[in-house]
C-alpha cells in the first residue's frame, strides 16, 4: 500500500462496486463515503492532484476511474 502525502496508508479500492448516481462521476460526499475519509480529505486530494476531477460551477465532480486509481 502506498502512502499519500499526508502519511496515512491508502485503502485498497479494487472492489468498488457502487456506481455513481449519474453514471459518470461521483460527488465529493459520495467519494468520501466510498474511500472512508472525511469530505475535506477528498477536497484536499482534488486540490493537490491525487484525485482527478473537475470543478464545474463551484462543485467538484470526481471521475470514477480516478477513485479506482487512488
mmCIF file of N, CA, C and O in Angstrom:
data_model
loop_
_atom_site.group_PDB
_atom_site.id
_atom_site.type_symbol
_atom_site.label_atom_id
_atom_site.label_comp_id
_atom_site.label_asym_id
_atom_site.label_seq_id
_atom_site.Cartn_x
_atom_site.Cartn_y
_atom_site.Cartn_z
ATOM 1 N N UNK A 1 0.823 -1.174 0.000
ATOM 2 C CA UNK A 1 0.000 0.000 0.000
ATOM 3 C C UNK A 1 0.873 1.246 0.000
ATOM 4 O O UNK A 1 1.770 1.364 0.799
ATOM 5 N N UNK A 2 0.576 2.173 -0.893
ATOM 6 C CA UNK A 2 1.314 3.428 -0.952
ATOM 7 C C UNK A 2 0.793 4.391 0.098
ATOM 8 O O UNK A 2 -0.306 4.250 0.602
ATOM 9 N N UNK A 3 1.607 5.379 0.388
ATOM 10 C CA UNK A 3 1.168 6.443 1.292
ATOM 11 C C UNK A 3 0.937 7.702 0.476
ATOM 12 O O UNK A 3 1.675 7.990 -0.452
ATOM 13 N N UNK A 4 -0.104 8.429 0.812
ATOM 14 C CA UNK A 4 -0.291 9.722 0.176
ATOM 15 C C UNK A 4 0.507 10.744 0.962
ATOM 16 O O UNK A 4 1.065 10.437 2.009
ATOM 17 N N UNK A 5 0.623 11.973 0.476
ATOM 18 C CA UNK A 5 1.492 12.954 1.124
ATOM 19 C C UNK A 5 1.228 13.167 2.614
ATOM 20 O O UNK A 5 2.118 13.573 3.338
ATOM 21 N N UNK A 6 0.028 12.876 3.083
ATOM 22 C CA UNK A 6 -0.282 13.053 4.495
ATOM 23 C C UNK A 6 0.288 11.960 5.366
ATOM 24 O O UNK A 6 0.301 12.067 6.576
ATOM 25 N N UNK A 7 0.755 10.863 4.796
ATOM 26 C CA UNK A 7 1.394 9.807 5.544
ATOM 27 C C UNK A 7 0.495 8.656 5.953
ATOM 28 O O UNK A 7 0.977 7.650 6.434
ATOM 29 N N UNK A 8 -0.827 8.790 5.775
ATOM 30 C CA UNK A 8 -1.715 7.682 6.121
ATOM 31 C C UNK A 8 -1.742 6.664 5.002
ATOM 32 O O UNK A 8 -1.692 7.014 3.834
ATOM 33 N N UNK A 9 -1.812 5.382 5.333
ATOM 34 C CA UNK A 9 -1.866 4.372 4.275
ATOM 35 C C UNK A 9 -3.181 4.467 3.498
ATOM 36 O O UNK A 9 -4.220 4.787 4.058
ATOM 37 N N UNK A 10 -3.101 4.214 2.221
ATOM 38 C CA UNK A 10 -4.289 4.228 1.375
ATOM 39 C C UNK A 10 -5.032 2.916 1.504
ATOM 40 O O UNK A 10 -4.442 1.878 1.737
ATOM 41 N N UNK A 11 -6.333 2.982 1.300
ATOM 42 C CA UNK A 11 -7.144 1.775 1.320
ATOM 43 C C UNK A 11 -7.165 1.158 -0.074
ATOM 44 O O UNK A 11 -7.102 1.859 -1.072
ATOM 45 N N UNK A 12 -7.254 -0.162 -0.129
ATOM 46 C CA UNK A 12 -7.385 -0.846 -1.406
ATOM 47 C C UNK A 12 -8.802 -0.660 -1.917
ATOM 48 O O UNK A 12 -9.765 -0.936 -1.210
ATOM 49 N N UNK A 13 -8.947 -0.188 -3.155
ATOM 50 C CA UNK A 13 -10.266 0.098 -3.697
ATOM 51 C C UNK A 13 -10.586 -0.734 -4.931
ATOM 52 O O UNK A 13 -11.439 -0.370 -5.710
ATOM 53 N N UNK A 14 -9.917 -1.839 -5.106
ATOM 54 C CA UNK A 14 -10.146 -2.628 -6.303
ATOM 55 C C UNK A 14 -11.568 -3.164 -6.366
ATOM 56 O O UNK A 14 -12.057 -3.498 -7.427
ATOM 57 N N UNK A 15 -12.268 -3.179 -5.239
ATOM 58 C CA UNK A 15 -13.602 -3.749 -5.212
ATOM 59 C C UNK A 15 -14.721 -2.730 -5.217
ATOM 60 O O UNK A 15 -15.798 -3.012 -4.730
ATOM 61 N N UNK A 16 -14.497 -1.521 -5.747
ATOM 62 C CA UNK A 16 -15.583 -0.540 -5.800
ATOM 63 C C UNK A 16 -16.655 -1.066 -6.742
ATOM 64 O O UNK A 16 -16.413 -1.283 -7.917
ATOM 65 N N UNK A 17 -17.819 -1.282 -6.177
ATOM 66 C CA UNK A 17 -18.914 -1.815 -6.988
ATOM 67 C C UNK A 17 -20.051 -0.821 -7.130
ATOM 68 O O UNK A 17 -20.870 -0.953 -8.020
ATOM 69 N N UNK A 18 -20.097 0.165 -6.257
ATOM 70 C CA UNK A 18 -21.169 1.153 -6.316
ATOM 71 C C UNK A 18 -20.901 2.125 -7.458
ATOM 72 O O UNK A 18 -19.863 2.741 -7.534
ATOM 73 N N UNK A 19 -21.863 2.233 -8.357
ATOM 74 C CA UNK A 19 -21.744 3.156 -9.475
ATOM 75 C C UNK A 19 -22.158 4.551 -9.037
ATOM 76 O O UNK A 19 -22.997 4.709 -8.159
ATOM 77 N N UNK A 20 -21.601 5.573 -9.666
ATOM 78 C CA UNK A 20 -22.038 6.932 -9.355
ATOM 79 C C UNK A 20 -23.516 7.099 -9.653
ATOM 80 O O UNK A 20 -24.052 6.448 -10.552
ATOM 81 N N UNK A 21 -24.159 7.993 -8.916
ATOM 82 C CA UNK A 21 -25.600 8.193 -9.076
ATOM 83 C C UNK A 21 -25.963 8.577 -10.505
ATOM 84 O O UNK A 21 -26.988 8.152 -11.024
ATOM 85 N N UNK A 22 -25.111 9.369 -11.164
ATOM 86 C CA UNK A 22 -25.426 9.777 -12.526
ATOM 87 C C UNK A 22 -24.695 8.945 -13.570
ATOM 88 O O UNK A 22 -24.810 9.205 -14.748
ATOM 89 N N UNK A 23 -23.893 7.963 -13.150
ATOM 90 C CA UNK A 23 -23.206 7.063 -14.076
ATOM 91 C C UNK A 23 -21.885 7.575 -14.614
ATOM 92 O O UNK A 23 -21.155 6.840 -15.241
ATOM 93 N N UNK A 24 -21.538 8.838 -14.378
ATOM 94 C CA UNK A 24 -20.328 9.414 -14.940
ATOM 95 C C UNK A 24 -19.323 9.830 -13.883
ATOM 96 O O UNK A 24 -18.141 9.574 -14.015
ATOM 97 N N UNK A 25 -19.778 10.468 -12.829
ATOM 98 C CA UNK A 25 -18.869 10.993 -11.826
ATOM 99 C C UNK A 25 -19.487 10.883 -10.436
ATOM 100 O O UNK A 25 -20.682 10.689 -10.282
ATOM 101 N N UNK A 26 -18.614 10.998 -9.424
ATOM 102 C CA UNK A 26 -19.041 10.991 -8.029
ATOM 103 C C UNK A 26 -19.005 12.417 -7.491
ATOM 104 O O UNK A 26 -18.177 13.217 -7.899
ATOM 105 N N UNK A 27 -19.857 12.688 -6.532
ATOM 106 C CA UNK A 27 -19.760 13.944 -5.794
ATOM 107 C C UNK A 27 -18.682 13.763 -4.729
ATOM 108 O O UNK A 27 -18.234 12.645 -4.453
ATOM 109 N N UNK A 28 -18.279 14.854 -4.114
ATOM 110 C CA UNK A 28 -17.282 14.790 -3.045
ATOM 111 C C UNK A 28 -17.814 13.920 -1.904
ATOM 112 O O UNK A 28 -17.078 13.100 -1.345
ATOM 113 N N UNK A 29 -19.077 14.075 -1.581
ATOM 114 C CA UNK A 29 -19.680 13.301 -0.487
ATOM 115 C C UNK A 29 -19.688 11.802 -0.801
ATOM 116 O O UNK A 29 -19.375 10.976 0.054
ATOM 117 N N UNK A 30 -20.055 11.439 -2.037
ATOM 118 C CA UNK A 30 -20.057 10.023 -2.427
ATOM 119 C C UNK A 30 -18.657 9.449 -2.394
ATOM 120 O O UNK A 30 -18.437 8.329 -1.904
ATOM 121 N N UNK A 31 -17.681 10.202 -2.897
ATOM 122 C CA UNK A 31 -16.298 9.735 -2.908
ATOM 123 C C UNK A 31 -15.772 9.557 -1.491
ATOM 124 O O UNK A 31 -15.108 8.563 -1.188
ATOM 125 N N UNK A 32 -16.085 10.492 -0.600
ATOM 126 C CA UNK A 32 -15.632 10.391 0.783
ATOM 127 C C UNK A 32 -16.197 9.146 1.445
ATOM 128 O O UNK A 32 -15.486 8.441 2.171
ATOM 129 N N UNK A 33 -17.462 8.856 1.186
ATOM 130 C CA UNK A 33 -18.081 7.664 1.770
ATOM 131 C C UNK A 33 -17.423 6.392 1.240
ATOM 132 O O UNK A 33 -17.113 5.481 2.008
ATOM 133 N N UNK A 34 -17.166 6.332 -0.055
ATOM 134 C CA UNK A 34 -16.524 5.150 -0.636
ATOM 135 C C UNK A 34 -15.105 4.958 -0.138
ATOM 136 O O UNK A 34 -14.660 3.835 0.098
ATOM 137 N N UNK A 35 -14.379 6.052 0.027
ATOM 138 C CA UNK A 35 -12.988 5.974 0.466
ATOM 139 C C UNK A 35 -12.855 5.826 1.975
ATOM 140 O O UNK A 35 -11.787 5.499 2.473
ATOM 141 N N UNK A 36 -13.924 6.126 2.702
ATOM 142 C CA UNK A 36 -13.878 6.037 4.155
ATOM 143 C C UNK A 36 -13.087 7.169 4.779
ATOM 144 O O UNK A 36 -12.428 6.985 5.802
ATOM 145 N N UNK A 37 -13.132 8.340 4.134
ATOM 146 C CA UNK A 37 -12.417 9.505 4.639
ATOM 147 C C UNK A 37 -13.390 10.674 4.763
ATOM 148 O O UNK A 37 -14.525 10.598 4.318
ATOM 149 N N UNK A 38 -12.912 11.764 5.351
ATOM 150 C CA UNK A 38 -13.734 12.958 5.515
ATOM 151 C C UNK A 38 -13.840 13.703 4.186
ATOM 152 O O UNK A 38 -12.959 13.598 3.327
ATOM 153 N N UNK A 39 -14.906 14.456 4.014
ATOM 154 C CA UNK A 39 -15.132 15.244 2.806
ATOM 155 C C UNK A 39 -13.955 16.186 2.546
ATOM 156 O O UNK A 39 -13.514 16.344 1.402
ATOM 157 N N UNK A 40 -13.425 16.785 3.597
ATOM 158 C CA UNK A 40 -12.305 17.714 3.423
ATOM 159 C C UNK A 40 -11.050 17.011 2.919
ATOM 160 O O UNK A 40 -10.234 17.620 2.226
ATOM 161 N N UNK A 41 -10.884 15.743 3.267
ATOM 162 C CA UNK A 41 -9.744 14.981 2.758
ATOM 163 C C UNK A 41 -9.870 14.809 1.255
ATOM 164 O O UNK A 41 -8.896 14.964 0.523
ATOM 165 N N UNK A 42 -11.065 14.497 0.779
ATOM 166 C CA UNK A 42 -11.298 14.351 -0.660
ATOM 167 C C UNK A 42 -11.032 15.680 -1.357
ATOM 168 O O UNK A 42 -10.366 15.716 -2.401
ATOM 169 N N UNK A 43 -11.505 16.770 -0.801
ATOM 170 C CA UNK A 43 -11.269 18.086 -1.397
ATOM 171 C C UNK A 43 -9.773 18.402 -1.462
ATOM 172 O O UNK A 43 -9.289 18.926 -2.466
ATOM 173 N N UNK A 44 -9.047 18.055 -0.422
ATOM 174 C CA UNK A 44 -7.601 18.292 -0.406
ATOM 175 C C UNK A 44 -6.895 17.455 -1.468
ATOM 176 O O UNK A 44 -5.976 17.929 -2.144
ATOM 177 N N UNK A 45 -7.310 16.197 -1.634
ATOM 178 C CA UNK A 45 -6.706 15.327 -2.648
ATOM 179 C C UNK A 45 -7.018 15.828 -4.052
ATOM 180 O O UNK A 45 -6.223 15.670 -4.971
ATOM 181 N N UNK A 46 -8.178 16.444 -4.246
ATOM 182 C CA UNK A 46 -8.506 17.043 -5.538
ATOM 183 C C UNK A 46 -7.614 18.248 -5.808
ATOM 184 O O UNK A 46 -7.094 18.419 -6.913
ATOM 185 N N UNK A 47 -7.396 19.068 -4.801
ATOM 186 C CA UNK A 47 -6.555 20.252 -4.968
ATOM 187 C C UNK A 47 -5.101 19.898 -5.237
ATOM 188 O O UNK A 47 -4.440 20.538 -6.049
ATOM 189 N N UNK A 48 -4.594 18.855 -4.557
ATOM 190 C CA UNK A 48 -3.184 18.509 -4.769
ATOM 191 C C UNK A 48 -2.969 17.574 -5.962
ATOM 192 O O UNK A 48 -1.853 17.224 -6.275
ATOM 193 N N UNK A 49 -4.058 17.170 -6.621
ATOM 194 C CA UNK A 49 -3.941 16.362 -7.835
ATOM 195 C C UNK A 49 -3.904 14.870 -7.610
ATOM 196 O O UNK A 49 -3.777 14.107 -8.567
ATOM 197 N N UNK A 50 -4.009 14.413 -6.376
ATOM 198 C CA UNK A 50 -4.010 12.984 -6.096
ATOM 199 C C UNK A 50 -5.254 12.315 -6.676
ATOM 200 O O UNK A 50 -5.195 11.202 -7.171
ATOM 201 N N UNK A 51 -6.384 13.011 -6.590
ATOM 202 C CA UNK A 51 -7.626 12.553 -7.230
ATOM 203 C C UNK A 51 -7.874 13.416 -8.457
ATOM 204 O O UNK A 51 -7.597 14.608 -8.456
ATOM 205 N N UNK A 52 -8.430 12.799 -9.490
ATOM 206 C CA UNK A 52 -8.702 13.505 -10.734
ATOM 207 C C UNK A 52 -10.173 13.878 -10.805
ATOM 208 O O UNK A 52 -11.037 13.020 -10.680
ATOM 209 N N UNK A 53 -10.422 15.155 -10.972
ATOM 210 C CA UNK A 53 -11.788 15.632 -11.092
ATOM 211 C C UNK A 53 -11.814 17.017 -11.686
ATOM 212 O O UNK A 53 -10.780 17.590 -12.006
ATOM 213 N N UNK A 54 -13.008 17.531 -11.855
ATOM 214 C CA UNK A 54 -13.188 18.884 -12.385
ATOM 215 C C UNK A 54 -14.114 19.649 -11.479
ATOM 216 O O UNK A 54 -15.010 19.089 -10.872
ATOM 217 N N UNK A 55 -13.898 20.942 -11.410
ATOM 218 C CA UNK A 55 -14.764 21.800 -10.633
ATOM 219 C C UNK A 55 -15.608 22.602 -11.619
ATOM 220 O O UNK A 55 -15.094 23.447 -12.349
ATOM 221 N N UNK A 56 -16.891 22.305 -11.669
ATOM 222 C CA UNK A 56 -17.812 22.978 -12.569
ATOM 223 C C UNK A 56 -18.867 23.696 -11.759
ATOM 224 O O UNK A 56 -19.516 23.090 -10.908
ATOM 225 N N UNK A 57 -19.016 24.968 -12.016
ATOM 226 C CA UNK A 57 -19.979 25.801 -11.284
ATOM 227 C C UNK A 57 -19.766 25.723 -9.775
ATOM 228 O O UNK A 57 -20.722 25.704 -8.999
ATOM 229 N N UNK A 58 -18.514 25.608 -9.360
ATOM 230 C CA UNK A 58 -18.185 25.587 -7.940
ATOM 231 C C UNK A 58 -18.378 24.249 -7.254
ATOM 232 O O UNK A 58 -18.250 24.147 -6.040
ATOM 233 N N UNK A 59 -18.680 23.194 -8.020
ATOM 234 C CA UNK A 59 -18.916 21.867 -7.439
ATOM 235 C C UNK A 59 -17.939 20.874 -8.070
ATOM 236 O O UNK A 59 -17.830 20.786 -9.294
ATOM 237 N N UNK A 60 -17.239 20.111 -7.215
ATOM 238 C CA UNK A 60 -16.307 19.099 -7.718
ATOM 239 C C UNK A 60 -17.050 17.908 -8.275
ATOM 240 O O UNK A 60 -18.027 17.447 -7.706
ATOM 241 N N UNK A 61 -16.547 17.407 -9.399
ATOM 242 C CA UNK A 61 -17.027 16.161 -9.984
ATOM 243 C C UNK A 61 -15.817 15.245 -10.129
ATOM 244 O O UNK A 61 -14.832 15.618 -10.758
ATOM 245 N N UNK A 62 -15.889 14.060 -9.531
ATOM 246 C CA UNK A 62 -14.753 13.147 -9.469
ATOM 247 C C UNK A 62 -15.045 11.955 -10.374
ATOM 248 O O UNK A 62 -16.055 11.274 -10.209
ATOM 249 N N UNK A 63 -14.150 11.707 -11.305
ATOM 250 C CA UNK A 63 -14.346 10.610 -12.247
ATOM 251 C C UNK A 63 -14.159 9.272 -11.547
ATOM 252 O O UNK A 63 -13.268 9.106 -10.719
ATOM 253 N N UNK A 64 -15.006 8.307 -11.911
ATOM 254 C CA UNK A 64 -14.963 7.009 -11.229
ATOM 255 C C UNK A 64 -13.628 6.303 -11.428
ATOM 256 O O UNK A 64 -13.153 5.620 -10.528
ATOM 257 N N UNK A 65 -12.982 6.483 -12.570
ATOM 258 C CA UNK A 65 -11.672 5.861 -12.788
ATOM 259 C C UNK A 65 -10.615 6.418 -11.835
ATOM 260 O O UNK A 65 -9.694 5.714 -11.438
ATOM 261 N N UNK A 66 -10.780 7.664 -11.450
ATOM 262 C CA UNK A 66 -9.840 8.288 -10.533
ATOM 263 C C UNK A 66 -9.875 7.619 -9.167
ATOM 264 O O UNK A 66 -8.847 7.447 -8.521
ATOM 265 N N UNK A 67 -11.067 7.230 -8.702
ATOM 266 C CA UNK A 67 -11.182 6.575 -7.405
ATOM 267 C C UNK A 67 -10.540 5.194 -7.424
ATOM 268 O O UNK A 67 -9.933 4.775 -6.451
ATOM 269 N N UNK A 68 -10.655 4.499 -8.536
ATOM 270 C CA UNK A 68 -10.044 3.172 -8.637
ATOM 271 C C UNK A 68 -8.532 3.274 -8.619
ATOM 272 O O UNK A 68 -7.852 2.420 -8.067
ATOM 273 N N UNK A 69 -7.988 4.358 -9.210
ATOM 274 C CA UNK A 69 -6.536 4.565 -9.208
ATOM 275 C C UNK A 69 -6.025 5.007 -7.856
ATOM 276 O O UNK A 69 -4.902 4.733 -7.492
ATOM 277 N N UNK A 70 -6.844 5.722 -7.094
ATOM 278 C CA UNK A 70 -6.444 6.240 -5.794
ATOM 279 C C UNK A 70 -6.273 5.096 -4.827
ATOM 280 O O UNK A 70 -5.419 4.968 -4.067
#
